[in-house]
Short mmCIF file of C-alpha atoms in Angstrom, two decimals:
data_model
loop_
_atom_site.label_atom_id
_atom_site.label_comp_id
_atom_site.label_asym_id
_atom_site.label_seq_id
_atom_site.Cartn_x
_atom_site.Cartn_y
_atom_site.Cartn_z
CA UNK A 262 -45.29 15.92 -64.85
CA UNK A 263 -41.81 16.72 -66.08
CA UNK A 264 -40.18 14.62 -68.77
CA UNK A 265 -39.81 11.01 -67.67
CA UNK A 266 -36.38 9.58 -67.11
CA UNK A 267 -36.44 6.78 -69.67
CA UNK A 268 -33.97 4.37 -68.14
CA UNK A 269 -33.07 2.29 -65.19
CA UNK A 270 -29.59 1.32 -64.17
CA UNK A 271 -27.31 -0.98 -62.26
CA UNK A 272 -28.57 -4.28 -63.63
CA UNK A 273 -28.46 -6.30 -66.79
CA UNK A 274 -30.94 -6.83 -69.60
CA UNK A 275 -32.37 -9.86 -67.89
CA UNK A 276 -33.44 -8.51 -64.55
CA UNK A 277 -36.34 -10.68 -63.61
CA UNK A 278 -37.69 -8.32 -60.98
CA UNK A 279 -40.24 -7.38 -63.64
CA UNK A 280 -41.90 -10.78 -63.27
CA UNK A 281 -44.52 -9.88 -60.66
CA UNK A 282 -45.73 -6.91 -62.73
CA UNK A 283 -45.88 -8.57 -66.11
CA UNK A 284 -47.22 -11.84 -64.77
CA UNK A 285 -50.28 -10.06 -63.46
CA UNK A 286 -50.71 -8.17 -66.72
CA UNK A 287 -49.80 -10.91 -69.19
CA UNK A 288 -53.15 -10.77 -70.89
CA UNK A 289 -53.14 -7.00 -71.22
CA UNK A 290 -52.69 -5.40 -74.63
CA UNK A 291 -50.25 -2.53 -75.29
CA UNK A 292 -51.79 0.81 -74.28
CA UNK A 293 -53.46 2.72 -77.05
CA UNK A 294 -52.32 6.06 -75.66
CA UNK A 295 -48.82 7.10 -74.58
CA UNK A 296 -47.97 5.77 -71.14
CA UNK A 297 -47.60 8.38 -68.40
CA UNK A 298 -46.14 7.36 -65.03
CA UNK A 299 -47.65 8.87 -61.91
CA UNK A 300 -46.58 9.39 -58.33
CA UNK A 301 -48.86 6.51 -57.31
CA UNK A 302 -46.41 4.14 -59.04
CA UNK A 303 -43.70 4.98 -56.47
CA UNK A 304 -43.44 2.59 -53.53
CA UNK A 305 -42.13 4.05 -50.27
CA UNK A 306 -40.48 0.75 -49.40
CA UNK A 307 -38.45 0.87 -52.61
CA UNK A 308 -37.45 4.47 -51.90
CA UNK A 309 -36.38 3.68 -48.34
CA UNK A 310 -34.34 0.66 -49.40
CA UNK A 311 -32.59 2.50 -52.23
CA UNK A 312 -31.57 5.38 -49.97
CA UNK A 313 -30.14 2.91 -47.44
CA UNK A 314 -28.38 1.02 -50.25
CA UNK A 315 -26.87 4.29 -51.48
CA UNK A 316 -25.46 5.02 -48.03
CA UNK A 317 -24.00 1.50 -47.88
CA UNK A 318 -22.25 1.99 -51.23
CA UNK A 319 -20.81 5.31 -50.09
CA UNK A 320 -19.47 3.52 -47.02
CA UNK A 321 -17.59 1.21 -49.40
CA UNK A 322 -15.46 4.14 -50.52
CA UNK A 323 -15.01 6.02 -47.27
CA UNK A 324 -14.21 4.50 -44.88
CA UNK A 325 -14.03 0.92 -46.23
CA UNK A 326 -11.81 1.22 -49.31
CA UNK A 327 -9.68 3.92 -47.68
CA UNK A 328 -8.92 1.66 -44.70
CA UNK A 329 -8.47 -1.46 -46.85
CA UNK A 330 -5.95 0.29 -49.10
CA UNK A 331 -4.39 2.37 -46.34
CA UNK A 332 -3.55 -0.64 -44.21
CA UNK A 333 -1.74 -2.28 -47.12
CA UNK A 334 0.77 0.52 -47.77
CA UNK A 335 3.74 1.55 -45.67
CA UNK A 336 3.34 3.92 -42.74
CA UNK A 337 4.86 6.85 -44.61
CA UNK A 338 2.15 6.68 -47.28
CA UNK A 339 -0.93 5.86 -45.20
CA UNK A 340 -2.29 9.39 -45.08
CA UNK A 341 -1.74 9.92 -48.81
CA UNK A 342 -3.97 6.95 -49.65
CA UNK A 343 -6.69 8.18 -47.31
CA UNK A 344 -6.52 11.64 -48.88
CA UNK A 345 -6.56 10.27 -52.43
CA UNK A 346 -9.66 8.13 -51.83
CA UNK A 347 -11.52 10.84 -49.91
CA UNK A 348 -10.80 13.54 -52.48
CA UNK A 349 -11.67 11.34 -55.44
CA UNK A 350 -15.06 10.62 -53.88
CA UNK A 351 -15.68 14.35 -53.39
CA UNK A 352 -14.58 15.27 -56.91
CA UNK A 353 -16.46 12.39 -58.57
CA UNK A 354 -19.68 13.41 -56.82
CA UNK A 355 -19.35 16.95 -58.18
CA UNK A 356 -18.58 15.69 -61.70
CA UNK A 357 -21.56 13.34 -61.54
CA UNK A 358 -23.85 16.22 -60.62
CA UNK A 359 -22.36 18.52 -63.27
CA UNK A 360 -22.35 16.33 -66.38
CA UNK A 361 -21.82 12.67 -65.49
CA UNK A 362 -25.45 11.78 -64.83
CA UNK A 363 -26.51 13.30 -68.11
CA UNK A 364 -23.74 11.56 -70.08
CA UNK A 365 -24.55 8.17 -68.56
CA UNK A 366 -28.34 8.16 -68.44
CA UNK A 367 -29.87 10.33 -71.15
CA UNK A 368 -30.37 9.72 -74.85
CA UNK A 369 -27.25 10.73 -76.77
CA UNK A 370 -28.84 11.20 -80.17
CA UNK A 371 -26.59 9.97 -82.98
CA UNK A 372 -24.05 8.73 -80.41
CA UNK A 373 -26.65 7.08 -78.20
CA UNK A 374 -25.10 3.63 -78.48
CA UNK A 375 -21.91 4.94 -76.88
CA UNK A 376 -22.70 7.93 -74.67
CA UNK A 377 -25.58 10.06 -73.46
CA UNK A 378 -26.19 13.73 -74.11
CA UNK A 379 -26.10 16.93 -72.09
CA UNK A 380 -29.81 17.55 -71.60
CA UNK A 381 -29.54 17.07 -67.83
CA UNK A 382 -26.24 18.76 -66.99
CA UNK A 383 -26.32 20.20 -63.47
CA UNK A 384 -29.46 18.04 -63.09
CA UNK A 385 -31.48 20.32 -65.33
CA UNK A 386 -35.12 19.23 -65.33
CA UNK A 387 -34.67 16.91 -62.35
CA UNK A 388 -36.83 17.74 -59.35
CA UNK A 389 -38.93 15.95 -56.69
CA UNK A 390 -41.71 15.29 -59.23
CA UNK A 391 -39.62 13.54 -61.92
CA UNK A 392 -39.43 9.75 -61.97
CA UNK A 393 -36.98 7.03 -62.99
CA UNK A 394 -37.95 3.57 -64.16
CA UNK A 395 -37.16 0.36 -62.29
CA UNK A 396 -37.23 -3.08 -63.92
CA UNK A 397 -40.95 -3.67 -63.42
CA UNK A 398 -43.75 -2.33 -65.56
CA UNK A 399 -45.46 0.62 -63.84
CA UNK A 400 -43.01 0.77 -60.90
CA UNK A 401 -40.93 3.93 -60.51
CA UNK A 402 -38.51 5.73 -58.20
CA UNK A 403 -38.16 9.45 -57.61
CA UNK A 404 -35.43 10.50 -60.03
CA UNK A 405 -33.32 11.94 -57.23
CA UNK A 406 -33.12 8.48 -55.65
CA UNK A 407 -31.74 7.01 -58.87
CA UNK A 408 -29.29 9.90 -59.24
CA UNK A 409 -28.02 9.34 -55.70
CA UNK A 410 -27.59 5.59 -56.08
CA UNK A 411 -25.69 5.86 -59.35
CA UNK A 412 -23.58 8.69 -57.92
CA UNK A 413 -22.10 6.32 -55.35
CA UNK A 414 -20.97 3.95 -58.13
CA UNK A 415 -19.29 6.83 -59.96
CA UNK A 416 -17.50 7.76 -56.73
CA UNK A 417 -16.02 4.37 -55.86
CA UNK A 418 -14.89 3.31 -59.33
CA UNK A 419 -12.03 5.82 -59.84
CA UNK A 420 -11.07 5.41 -56.18
CA UNK A 421 -10.37 1.73 -56.88
CA UNK A 422 -7.77 2.66 -59.47
CA UNK A 423 -5.35 4.37 -57.08
CA UNK A 424 -4.41 1.09 -55.41
CA UNK A 425 -2.52 -0.03 -58.50
CA UNK A 426 0.09 2.73 -58.21
CA UNK A 427 -0.21 3.68 -54.55
CA UNK A 428 2.91 5.16 -52.91
CA UNK A 429 4.27 6.70 -56.11
CA UNK A 430 1.82 9.16 -57.69
CA UNK A 431 1.47 12.91 -57.28
CA UNK A 432 -1.82 14.17 -55.93
CA UNK A 433 -2.81 16.90 -58.41
CA UNK A 434 -2.25 14.85 -61.59
CA UNK A 435 -4.24 12.02 -60.01
CA UNK A 436 -7.25 14.28 -59.46
CA UNK A 437 -7.01 15.64 -63.01
CA UNK A 438 -6.86 12.07 -64.28
CA UNK A 439 -9.97 11.23 -62.26
CA UNK A 440 -12.05 13.98 -63.87
CA UNK A 441 -10.92 13.11 -67.39
CA UNK A 442 -11.23 9.35 -66.90
CA UNK A 443 -14.74 9.59 -65.51
CA UNK A 444 -15.74 11.70 -68.52
CA UNK A 445 -14.11 9.59 -71.21
CA UNK A 446 -14.20 6.08 -69.76
CA UNK A 447 -16.66 5.60 -66.91
CA UNK A 448 -19.65 7.57 -68.19
CA UNK A 449 -19.56 6.09 -71.72
CA UNK A 450 -19.19 2.52 -70.44
CA UNK A 451 -21.97 3.04 -67.88
CA UNK A 452 -24.16 4.32 -70.71
CA UNK A 453 -23.30 1.42 -73.01
CA UNK A 454 -24.06 -1.18 -70.33
CA UNK A 455 -26.97 0.31 -68.35
CA UNK A 456 -28.84 2.87 -70.44
CA UNK A 457 -32.22 1.78 -71.81
CA UNK A 458 -35.72 3.17 -72.34
CA UNK A 459 -37.35 1.36 -69.41
CA UNK A 460 -39.82 -1.56 -69.36
CA UNK A 461 -42.87 0.57 -70.20
CA UNK A 462 -41.15 2.17 -73.19
CA UNK A 463 -38.63 -0.23 -74.72
CA UNK A 464 -41.21 -2.05 -76.85
CA UNK A 465 -42.01 1.25 -78.58
CA UNK A 466 -38.33 2.24 -78.82
CA UNK A 467 -36.39 -1.04 -79.03
CA UNK A 468 -33.20 0.69 -80.17
CA UNK A 469 -33.14 3.27 -77.36
CA UNK A 470 -30.38 1.64 -75.35
CA UNK A 471 -26.62 1.56 -74.93
CA UNK A 472 -24.47 -0.66 -77.12
CA UNK A 473 -23.84 -3.51 -74.68
CA UNK A 474 -27.38 -3.43 -73.33
CA UNK A 475 -28.60 -3.79 -76.89
CA UNK A 476 -26.35 -6.81 -77.36
CA UNK A 477 -28.01 -8.42 -74.35
CA UNK A 478 -24.95 -8.32 -72.10
CA UNK A 479 -25.70 -9.09 -68.44
CA UNK A 480 -24.12 -6.93 -65.76
CA UNK A 481 -26.27 -6.81 -62.65
CA UNK A 482 -24.20 -4.38 -60.59
CA UNK A 483 -21.00 -3.41 -62.38
CA UNK A 484 -18.61 -6.23 -63.31
CA UNK A 485 -17.71 -4.39 -66.50
CA UNK A 486 -18.65 -0.83 -65.56
CA UNK A 487 -16.85 -0.78 -62.21
CA UNK A 488 -14.35 -3.58 -61.75
CA UNK A 489 -12.96 -4.40 -65.19
CA UNK A 490 -13.06 -0.70 -66.02
CA UNK A 491 -11.08 0.31 -62.93
CA UNK A 492 -8.80 -2.73 -62.91
CA UNK A 493 -7.59 -2.27 -66.47
CA UNK A 494 -7.04 1.45 -65.87
CA UNK A 495 -5.00 0.56 -62.81
CA UNK A 496 -2.80 -1.84 -64.77
CA UNK A 497 -2.14 0.75 -67.47
CA UNK A 498 -1.30 3.32 -64.80
CA UNK A 499 1.13 1.17 -62.85
CA UNK A 500 2.98 0.21 -66.04
CA UNK A 501 3.27 3.80 -67.31
CA UNK A 502 4.29 5.19 -63.91
CA UNK A 503 6.72 2.33 -63.30
CA UNK A 504 7.54 0.28 -60.18
CA UNK A 505 8.18 1.71 -56.74
CA UNK A 506 11.70 2.57 -55.67
CA UNK A 507 13.06 -0.60 -54.09
CA UNK A 508 10.43 -2.88 -55.61
CA UNK A 509 11.65 -6.49 -55.41
CA UNK A 510 14.86 -5.39 -53.67
CA UNK A 511 13.57 -4.34 -50.24
CA UNK A 512 10.70 -5.45 -48.00
CA UNK A 513 7.42 -3.56 -48.43
CA UNK A 514 5.01 -5.21 -45.98
CA UNK A 515 1.58 -3.77 -45.16
CA UNK A 516 1.81 -1.49 -42.16
CA UNK A 517 -1.54 -2.48 -40.60
CA UNK A 518 -3.38 -5.66 -41.51
CA UNK A 519 -5.82 -4.78 -38.74
CA UNK A 520 -6.97 -1.76 -40.75
CA UNK A 521 -7.07 -3.87 -43.90
CA UNK A 522 -9.29 -6.41 -42.15
CA UNK A 523 -11.63 -3.66 -40.93
CA UNK A 524 -11.75 -2.19 -44.44
CA UNK A 525 -12.45 -5.55 -46.07
CA UNK A 526 -15.24 -6.25 -43.57
CA UNK A 527 -16.86 -2.88 -44.21
CA UNK A 528 -16.56 -3.50 -47.96
CA UNK A 529 -18.46 -6.76 -47.58
CA UNK A 530 -21.25 -5.07 -45.62
CA UNK A 531 -21.43 -2.14 -48.03
CA UNK A 532 -21.50 -4.52 -50.98
CA UNK A 533 -24.99 -5.65 -49.98
CA UNK A 534 -26.15 -2.17 -50.94
CA UNK A 535 -24.00 -2.29 -54.07
CA UNK A 536 -25.45 -5.59 -55.32
CA UNK A 537 -28.85 -6.00 -53.69
CA UNK A 538 -29.64 -2.34 -54.37
CA UNK A 539 -28.97 -2.78 -58.06
CA UNK A 540 -32.38 -4.36 -58.56
CA UNK A 541 -33.82 -0.90 -57.76
CA UNK A 542 -36.69 -2.42 -55.77
CA UNK A 543 -37.24 -3.93 -52.31
CA UNK A 544 -38.36 -7.40 -53.36
CA UNK A 545 -37.41 -11.09 -53.43
CA UNK A 546 -34.86 -10.56 -56.15
CA UNK A 547 -33.04 -8.04 -54.00
CA UNK A 548 -32.90 -10.83 -51.40
CA UNK A 549 -31.51 -13.18 -54.05
CA UNK A 550 -28.72 -10.73 -54.87
CA UNK A 551 -28.11 -10.32 -51.13
CA UNK A 552 -27.69 -14.04 -50.40
CA UNK A 553 -25.55 -14.55 -53.50
CA UNK A 554 -23.27 -11.75 -52.33
CA UNK A 555 -23.05 -13.55 -48.99
CA UNK A 556 -22.38 -17.08 -50.27
CA UNK A 557 -20.00 -16.25 -53.12
CA UNK A 558 -17.87 -14.05 -50.87
CA UNK A 559 -17.71 -16.59 -48.08
CA UNK A 560 -16.66 -19.28 -50.55
CA UNK A 561 -13.97 -17.09 -52.07
CA UNK A 562 -12.49 -16.12 -48.70
CA UNK A 563 -12.40 -19.72 -47.52
CA UNK A 564 -10.96 -20.91 -50.85
CA UNK A 565 -8.07 -18.43 -50.72
CA UNK A 566 -7.22 -19.58 -47.19
CA UNK A 567 -7.28 -23.22 -48.28
CA UNK A 568 -5.00 -22.49 -51.22
CA UNK A 569 -2.49 -20.76 -48.95
CA UNK A 570 -2.63 -23.68 -46.50
CA UNK A 571 -1.75 -26.02 -49.35
CA UNK A 572 0.86 -23.83 -51.02
CA UNK A 573 2.45 -21.97 -48.09
CA UNK A 574 1.33 -24.15 -45.15
CA UNK A 575 0.08 -20.97 -43.44
CA UNK A 576 -3.21 -19.27 -44.32
CA UNK A 577 -2.80 -15.52 -43.96
CA UNK A 578 -5.21 -12.76 -43.00
CA UNK A 579 -4.09 -10.77 -46.03
CA UNK A 580 -4.95 -13.73 -48.24
CA UNK A 581 -8.36 -14.27 -46.67
CA UNK A 582 -9.20 -10.58 -47.04
CA UNK A 583 -8.03 -10.68 -50.66
CA UNK A 584 -10.23 -13.70 -51.28
CA UNK A 585 -13.23 -11.94 -49.79
CA UNK A 586 -12.77 -8.99 -52.14
CA UNK A 587 -12.24 -11.32 -55.11
CA UNK A 588 -15.54 -13.04 -54.31
CA UNK A 589 -17.35 -9.73 -53.98
CA UNK A 590 -16.01 -8.61 -57.34
CA UNK A 591 -16.87 -11.86 -59.13
CA UNK A 592 -20.46 -12.06 -57.91
CA UNK A 593 -21.18 -8.41 -58.76
CA UNK A 594 -22.30 -8.98 -62.39
CA UNK A 595 -24.09 -12.22 -61.50
CA UNK A 596 -25.70 -11.34 -58.17
CA UNK A 597 -29.27 -11.13 -59.45
CA UNK A 598 -29.03 -14.04 -61.87
CA UNK A 599 -27.34 -16.92 -60.01
CA UNK A 600 -28.60 -19.57 -57.61
CA UNK A 601 -26.81 -19.35 -54.24
CA UNK A 602 -25.17 -22.69 -54.97
CA UNK A 603 -23.69 -21.63 -58.29
CA UNK A 604 -22.70 -18.33 -56.63
CA UNK A 605 -20.52 -20.39 -54.27
CA UNK A 606 -18.85 -22.07 -57.23
CA UNK A 607 -18.32 -18.74 -58.99
CA UNK A 608 -16.72 -17.23 -55.88
CA UNK A 609 -14.42 -20.23 -55.42
CA UNK A 610 -13.30 -20.22 -59.05
CA UNK A 611 -12.64 -16.48 -58.95
CA UNK A 612 -10.54 -16.91 -55.82
CA UNK A 613 -8.36 -19.54 -57.50
CA UNK A 614 -7.86 -17.47 -60.66
CA UNK A 615 -7.15 -14.23 -58.76
CA UNK A 616 -4.66 -16.03 -56.49
CA UNK A 617 -2.80 -17.22 -59.56
CA UNK A 618 -2.64 -13.73 -61.02
CA UNK A 619 -1.48 -11.92 -57.89
CA UNK A 620 1.12 -14.53 -56.92
CA UNK A 621 2.36 -15.89 -60.25
CA UNK A 622 1.40 -13.76 -63.26
CA UNK A 623 2.40 -10.48 -61.60
CA UNK A 624 5.80 -11.88 -60.64
CA UNK A 625 6.39 -13.34 -64.09
CA UNK A 626 5.50 -10.12 -65.91
CA UNK A 627 7.18 -7.91 -63.26
CA UNK A 628 4.58 -5.13 -63.15
CA UNK A 629 4.16 -3.39 -59.80
CA UNK A 630 0.41 -3.44 -59.15
CA UNK A 631 0.83 -2.23 -55.57
CA UNK A 632 -2.46 -3.44 -54.10
CA UNK A 633 -3.44 -5.95 -56.81
CA UNK A 634 -6.16 -3.85 -58.39
CA UNK A 635 -5.76 -5.62 -61.73
CA UNK A 636 -5.25 -9.08 -60.24
CA UNK A 637 -8.41 -8.90 -58.14
CA UNK A 638 -10.76 -6.33 -59.66
CA UNK A 639 -10.10 -6.77 -63.38
CA UNK A 640 -9.43 -10.52 -63.28
CA UNK A 641 -12.22 -11.20 -60.78
CA UNK A 642 -14.53 -9.01 -62.84
CA UNK A 643 -13.71 -10.93 -66.00
CA UNK A 644 -14.32 -14.28 -64.30
CA UNK A 645 -17.62 -12.99 -62.92
CA UNK A 646 -18.77 -11.36 -66.16
CA UNK A 647 -18.12 -14.44 -68.30
CA UNK A 648 -19.37 -16.74 -65.54
CA UNK A 649 -22.64 -14.81 -65.44
CA UNK A 650 -23.49 -16.34 -68.80
CA UNK A 651 -23.30 -19.75 -67.12
CA UNK A 652 -24.90 -19.15 -63.73
CA UNK A 653 -27.84 -17.24 -65.23
CA UNK A 654 -28.90 -20.42 -67.06
CA UNK A 655 -32.30 -21.58 -65.71
CA UNK A 656 -31.08 -25.18 -66.04
CA UNK A 657 -28.60 -24.37 -63.25
CA UNK A 658 -31.12 -22.55 -61.08
CA UNK A 659 -30.46 -19.18 -62.71
CA UNK A 660 -33.07 -16.59 -63.54
CA UNK A 661 -32.78 -16.37 -67.33
CA UNK A 662 -33.55 -13.10 -69.04
CA UNK A 663 -36.50 -10.83 -69.70
CA UNK A 664 -37.59 -9.51 -73.09
CA UNK A 665 -38.43 -5.87 -72.43
CA UNK A 666 -39.21 -5.15 -76.08
CA UNK A 667 -42.62 -6.81 -75.60
CA UNK A 668 -45.47 -4.44 -74.62
CA UNK A 669 -45.56 -6.34 -71.32
CA UNK A 670 -42.17 -7.82 -70.45
CA UNK A 671 -41.90 -11.59 -70.81
CA UNK A 672 -39.34 -14.33 -70.22
CA UNK A 673 -36.93 -15.06 -73.06
CA UNK A 674 -35.48 -18.35 -74.30
CA UNK A 675 -32.02 -18.87 -72.79
CA UNK A 676 -29.12 -19.83 -75.07
CA UNK A 677 -26.10 -20.30 -72.81
CA UNK A 678 -23.50 -20.51 -75.57
CA UNK A 679 -24.72 -17.31 -77.21
CA UNK A 680 -24.94 -15.57 -73.83
CA UNK A 681 -21.36 -16.49 -72.93
CA UNK A 682 -20.15 -15.09 -76.26
CA UNK A 683 -22.09 -11.89 -75.60
CA UNK A 684 -20.42 -11.65 -72.18
CA UNK A 685 -16.99 -12.10 -73.76
CA UNK A 686 -17.72 -9.35 -76.29
CA UNK A 687 -18.82 -7.05 -73.45
CA UNK A 688 -15.63 -7.78 -71.51
CA UNK A 689 -13.47 -7.19 -74.57
CA UNK A 690 -15.21 -3.92 -75.41
CA UNK A 691 -14.70 -2.65 -71.87
CA UNK A 692 -11.02 -3.63 -71.84
CA UNK A 693 -10.29 -1.94 -75.15
CA UNK A 694 -12.26 1.22 -74.38
CA UNK A 695 -10.83 1.87 -70.93
CA UNK A 696 -7.39 0.66 -71.96
CA UNK A 697 -7.08 3.17 -74.80
CA UNK A 698 -8.58 6.05 -72.80
CA UNK A 699 -6.48 5.31 -69.70
CA UNK A 700 -3.23 5.00 -71.66
CA UNK A 701 -3.85 8.28 -73.48
CA UNK A 702 -4.61 10.13 -70.23
CA UNK A 703 -1.70 8.71 -68.25
CA UNK A 704 0.77 9.42 -71.06
CA UNK A 705 -0.54 12.95 -71.54
CA UNK A 706 -0.11 13.72 -67.84
CA UNK A 707 3.27 11.99 -67.64
CA UNK A 708 4.75 14.12 -70.43
CA UNK A 709 3.15 17.40 -69.36
CA UNK A 710 2.87 18.06 -65.63
CA UNK A 711 4.29 14.67 -64.60
CA UNK A 712 2.71 11.82 -62.66
CA UNK A 713 5.46 10.71 -60.33
CA UNK A 714 7.23 12.48 -57.46
CA UNK A 715 11.02 12.64 -57.28
CA UNK A 716 12.96 9.70 -55.91
CA UNK A 717 13.76 11.59 -52.72
CA UNK A 718 10.10 12.39 -52.13
CA UNK A 719 9.07 8.80 -52.77
CA UNK A 720 11.70 7.46 -50.39
CA UNK A 721 10.74 9.87 -47.61
CA UNK A 722 7.03 9.25 -48.20
CA UNK A 723 4.08 11.01 -49.79
CA UNK A 724 2.38 11.91 -46.52
CA UNK A 725 4.75 14.64 -45.42
CA UNK A 726 5.77 15.78 -48.91
CA UNK A 727 2.40 15.86 -50.66
CA UNK A 728 0.18 16.80 -47.72
CA UNK A 729 2.43 18.27 -45.04
CA UNK A 730 1.31 15.87 -42.32
CA UNK A 731 1.71 12.29 -41.21
CA UNK A 732 -0.79 9.57 -40.44
CA UNK A 733 1.01 8.86 -37.19
CA UNK A 734 2.98 11.16 -34.88
CA UNK A 735 4.89 9.05 -32.42
#
């Protein structure tokens, strides 16, 4: 057997999916000899579910995000958004294969708290016989399955960023930014939040984990790693690039809310793979994440429509779709920890807060976040990440947390106040890290090869000038 992959990803410290395994083995003592996983510990049902979940997450990028974003821009820039999202997914997948997987999910030696190493660049040592841990003792996945699932997360996260400065960014600098940002922001934060030794090994190596994992921060499926990370980067980008020509002085309505609705609907469906797949097993806790993703999103979409009925007297499709995405974002870090009832409350609260940011805060501060990446993804992610500390409380029907440093994982004592503070520290760390990295990269590109097209190009549209074709030929 090749060297074991000593980690599992896409969930927080407290994933309770380990319960069935440790409950059956609670009386067992720690093994006297080093533990060696075997192929018999792989369940075909888990493998099948994780491959389906991976395909669902890929669908979130193309076509879902591409259509959602594309419908929101003007006709002359539709094709540019589609091309940006599609190309970012392609490039991110190659970067993940080349060095991203290794940086996110291997031991980084002296820098292990912050980033992984390069022992698995180009997937060195990964083959059909190597295994990756789940969140249950003695339950494993083929390592390729874990690589594939995490690859889809690395693909969608930088694609989210482009919505913040859509219609006014050059293509080549954007792709260069993507490669650098993945390397310096996404992979380190993914390592800090999700890297750990695995349930069969953490008791013998309690310090073998990323910084935020070691703190006990809860992030089931990427509130910090994906949404706050991308949302803050988007805000930095739209400020450094500047507002669109004609912003606030001429109408800039979405060119196709039908496409936006289709994109939002596909995002919701794909998000079941994103969240329910993050438990890494086909079990009851995957079902819990699934129903929470359903209820929180439904509540957020309905809440946004109600707010618009009260404020504007007309609920809009754009608003309802925005609410749906806000709910999806907010439940992401909490999906495996909340009760469906508290998930509804979390989705509703996130919808209210995100509505305030995209309609009031953005106008007051006058930044041109084209498609409200910061107002929905960063703000919704913050609400969800901090709220996870509340909804995970067993007193509210939450699932608590698991102590994996025990030889056989066991339930821990829940301290809601301390957990909320840990969540706040995790949010703050993510904001500072990605904020500094993103600002440095955007400024470097702005003052070297340039980020923004000329005014004439922007006015005519990016489709014909950047790509030599149009989305529509009438």
